[in-house]
Amino acid sequence: MESYKREFIEFMVESKVLQFGDFTLKSGRKSPFFMNAGAYVTGTQLQKLGEYYAKAIYDNYGLDFDVLFGPAYKGIPLSVATTIAISRLYGKDVRYCSNRKETKDHGDTGILLGSKLQDGDRVVIIEDVTTSGKSIEETFPILKAQADVEVKGLIVSLNRMEVGKGGQKSALDEIKDLYGFDTAAIVSMEEVVECLYNQECGGQIVIDDTLKSAIDAYYNTYGVKVTA
């Protein structure tokens, strides 16, 4: 596992973004873990978060793109922090762009924040986590309606590795099949468990045998089934 991935997992736990316990998800599923990217609230946290995203984008897509698009609302600070990090770490200036929930009809009009989109722009979409792919359903048509852009891929912070709406493949794989662009994550839940199981993080064992059994049971029910 790359060192930045291990650091990112510990960073999520220390920031109380990734929590373990008993949670009811929006889907109605009972989960032993929960991720809330809204818990990144300080300047230091956002700076670090942007750097982790920048490294993952570089590893998966390189720097051959023009725009980083963050769907409203959580994608807005993600896109801003990460464009800053890409500039600082790699000396590459990419533009940030986000959408508004409603079209603005005065002043800076339109549905986009940040950079306007141009024909031929190569775009990477950035999100916190994708469980069902609903946000992509909403934002992909917006992107394509603004200009003839090429979506290079989607980057999220955590791949939950559970089945999407189709009940067979993960949400990230469903998006890839449906829209034809690559998908990636900074880390997967498999890597989270590998890093934290019976290992100290912040002076305590985060995933002990009991919690590991609960996570295994969850994936026996909702995890992606690997077929030969």
Coordinates of C-alpha atoms in Angstrom, one line a residue, residues 6-197:
R6 CA -2.1 4.6 4.8
E7 CA -1.7 8.3 5.9
F8 CA -5.0 9.1 4.4
I9 CA -6.8 6.3 6.3
E10 CA -5.4 7.4 9.6
F11 CA -6.3 11.0 8.6
M12 CA -9.9 10.0 8.0
V13 CA -10.1 8.4 11.5
E14 CA -8.4 11.2 13.3
S15 CA -10.6 13.8 11.6
K16 CA -13.7 11.7 12.7
V17 CA -14.7 11.5 9.0
L18 CA -14.6 7.7 9.0
Q19 CA -16.4 6.3 12.0
F20 CA -17.3 2.8 13.2
G21 CA -20.3 1.7 15.1
D22 CA -24.0 1.2 14.2
F23 CA -25.3 3.5 11.4
T24 CA -28.4 3.5 9.3
L25 CA -27.5 4.7 5.8
K26 CA -29.7 6.7 3.4
S27 CA -30.3 3.5 1.5
G28 CA -31.7 2.0 4.7
R29 CA -28.8 -0.4 5.1
K30 CA -27.5 -1.0 8.6
S31 CA -23.7 -0.4 8.4
P32 CA -20.9 -0.8 10.9
F33 CA -19.0 2.2 9.3
F34 CA -19.9 5.6 8.1
M35 CA -18.1 8.3 6.2
N36 CA -19.0 12.0 6.5
A37 CA -16.7 14.3 4.4
G38 CA -18.5 17.3 5.9
A39 CA -16.4 16.8 9.0
Y40 CA -13.4 18.2 7.2
V41 CA -13.7 21.8 8.5
T42 CA -10.3 23.4 9.2
G43 CA -7.8 24.9 6.9
T44 CA -5.2 22.3 7.8
Q45 CA -7.6 19.4 7.1
L46 CA -8.7 20.8 3.8
Q47 CA -5.1 21.4 2.8
K48 CA -4.2 17.8 3.6
L49 CA -7.3 16.5 1.9
G50 CA -6.5 18.3 -1.3
E51 CA -3.0 16.8 -1.3
Y52 CA -4.3 13.2 -0.9
Y53 CA -6.8 13.8 -3.7
A54 CA -4.1 15.3 -5.9
K55 CA -1.8 12.3 -5.4
A56 CA -4.6 9.9 -6.2
I57 CA -5.6 11.8 -9.3
Y58 CA -1.9 11.9 -10.4
D59 CA -1.6 8.1 -9.9
N60 CA -4.9 7.3 -11.7
Y61 CA -5.2 9.9 -14.4
G62 CA -1.9 11.8 -14.6
L63 CA -2.1 15.5 -15.3
D64 CA -3.4 15.5 -18.8
F65 CA -6.7 17.2 -18.1
D66 CA -8.0 20.8 -17.9
V67 CA -10.8 21.0 -15.4
L68 CA -11.6 19.5 -12.0
F69 CA -15.3 19.5 -11.6
G70 CA -16.9 19.2 -8.1
P71 CA -20.7 18.6 -8.0
A72 CA -22.5 20.8 -5.5
Y73 CA -22.3 21.0 -2.6
K74 CA -19.6 18.9 -1.1
G75 CA -17.7 18.8 -4.3
I76 CA -17.1 22.5 -4.3
P77 CA -14.5 22.7 -1.5
L78 CA -13.0 19.4 -2.7
S79 CA -12.4 20.8 -6.2
V80 CA -10.9 24.1 -4.8
A81 CA -8.6 22.4 -2.3
T82 CA -7.4 19.9 -4.9
T83 CA -6.7 22.3 -7.7
I84 CA -4.5 24.3 -5.2
A85 CA -2.7 21.1 -4.2
I86 CA -2.1 20.0 -7.9
S87 CA -0.6 23.4 -8.5
R88 CA 1.6 23.2 -5.5
L89 CA 2.7 19.6 -5.8
Y90 CA 3.0 19.2 -9.5
G91 CA 3.3 22.7 -10.9
K92 CA 0.2 22.2 -13.1
D93 CA -2.6 24.7 -13.3
V94 CA -6.0 23.1 -13.8
R95 CA -9.3 25.1 -13.5
Y96 CA -11.9 24.3 -10.9
C97 CA -15.6 24.2 -11.8
S98 CA -18.8 23.4 -9.9
N99 CA -22.5 23.6 -10.5
R100 CA -25.2 25.5 -8.7
K101 CA -28.3 23.8 -7.5
E102 CA -30.3 26.6 -9.3
T103 CA -29.4 28.6 -12.4
K104 CA -28.4 32.2 -11.5
D105 CA -30.1 34.8 -13.7
H106 CA -28.2 37.9 -12.7
G107 CA -24.6 39.0 -12.3
D108 CA -22.4 35.9 -12.8
T109 CA -25.3 34.1 -14.6
G110 CA -25.6 30.4 -15.4
I111 CA -25.5 27.1 -13.6
L112 CA -21.7 26.9 -13.1
L113 CA -19.3 28.3 -10.5
G114 CA -15.6 28.8 -11.2
S115 CA -14.4 28.2 -14.7
K116 CA -16.6 28.1 -17.7
L117 CA -16.5 24.9 -19.7
Q118 CA -15.2 24.9 -23.3
D119 CA -15.4 22.5 -26.2
G120 CA -12.6 20.0 -25.9
D121 CA -12.0 20.4 -22.2
R122 CA -10.8 17.3 -20.5
V123 CA -12.6 17.0 -17.1
V124 CA -12.0 14.9 -14.0
I125 CA -15.0 14.8 -11.6
I126 CA -14.3 14.8 -7.9
E127 CA -16.6 13.6 -5.1
D128 CA -16.5 12.4 -1.5
V129 CA -18.0 9.0 -1.9
T130 CA -20.4 7.3 -4.3
T131 CA -22.9 4.8 -3.0
S132 CA -25.6 4.8 -5.8
G133 CA -24.3 7.1 -8.5
K134 CA -27.2 9.5 -8.2
S135 CA -25.1 12.6 -8.2
I136 CA -23.5 11.6 -11.5
E137 CA -26.9 11.1 -13.0
E138 CA -27.6 14.7 -12.1
T139 CA -24.3 16.3 -13.0
F140 CA -23.2 14.4 -16.1
P141 CA -26.0 15.9 -18.2
I142 CA -25.1 19.4 -16.9
L143 CA -21.5 18.9 -18.0
K144 CA -22.4 17.8 -21.4
A145 CA -25.0 20.5 -21.9
Q146 CA -22.4 23.3 -21.2
A147 CA -19.8 22.2 -23.8
D148 CA -18.5 19.3 -25.7
V149 CA -16.2 18.0 -22.9
E150 CA -14.4 14.7 -22.5
V151 CA -14.8 13.3 -19.0
K152 CA -11.5 11.5 -18.2
G153 CA -12.7 10.0 -15.0
L154 CA -14.2 10.2 -11.5
I155 CA -12.2 10.3 -8.3
V156 CA -13.7 9.7 -4.8
S157 CA -12.1 9.4 -1.5
L158 CA -13.5 6.0 -0.4
N159 CA -14.7 3.1 -2.4
R160 CA -17.3 1.4 -0.2
M161 CA -17.0 -1.8 -2.3
E162 CA -20.7 -2.6 -2.0
V163 CA -23.2 -3.3 -4.7
G164 CA -24.9 -0.4 -6.4
K165 CA -28.5 -0.1 -7.7
G166 CA -28.1 -3.1 -10.0
G167 CA -27.3 -5.4 -7.2
Q168 CA -24.3 -7.0 -8.8
K169 CA -21.5 -4.5 -9.5
S170 CA -20.2 -1.7 -7.3
A171 CA -21.5 1.8 -7.8
L172 CA -18.1 2.9 -9.3
D173 CA -18.2 0.0 -11.8
E174 CA -21.8 0.8 -12.7
I175 CA -20.9 4.4 -13.4
K176 CA -17.9 3.2 -15.5
D177 CA -20.2 0.9 -17.6
L178 CA -23.0 3.4 -18.0
Y179 CA -21.0 6.6 -18.8
G180 CA -17.8 5.1 -20.3
F181 CA -15.3 6.9 -18.2
D182 CA -12.9 5.5 -15.6
T183 CA -13.5 5.6 -11.9
A184 CA -11.1 5.5 -9.0
A185 CA -10.8 6.1 -5.2
I186 CA -8.0 7.3 -2.9
V187 CA -8.6 4.1 -0.9
S188 CA -11.0 1.2 -0.7
M189 CA -12.7 -0.3 2.4
E190 CA -10.5 -3.4 1.8
E191 CA -7.4 -1.2 2.3
V192 CA -9.0 0.5 5.3
V193 CA -9.5 -2.8 7.0
E194 CA -6.0 -4.0 6.0
C195 CA -4.5 -0.8 7.5
L196 CA -6.6 -0.7 10.8
Y197 CA -7.4 -4.3 11.7

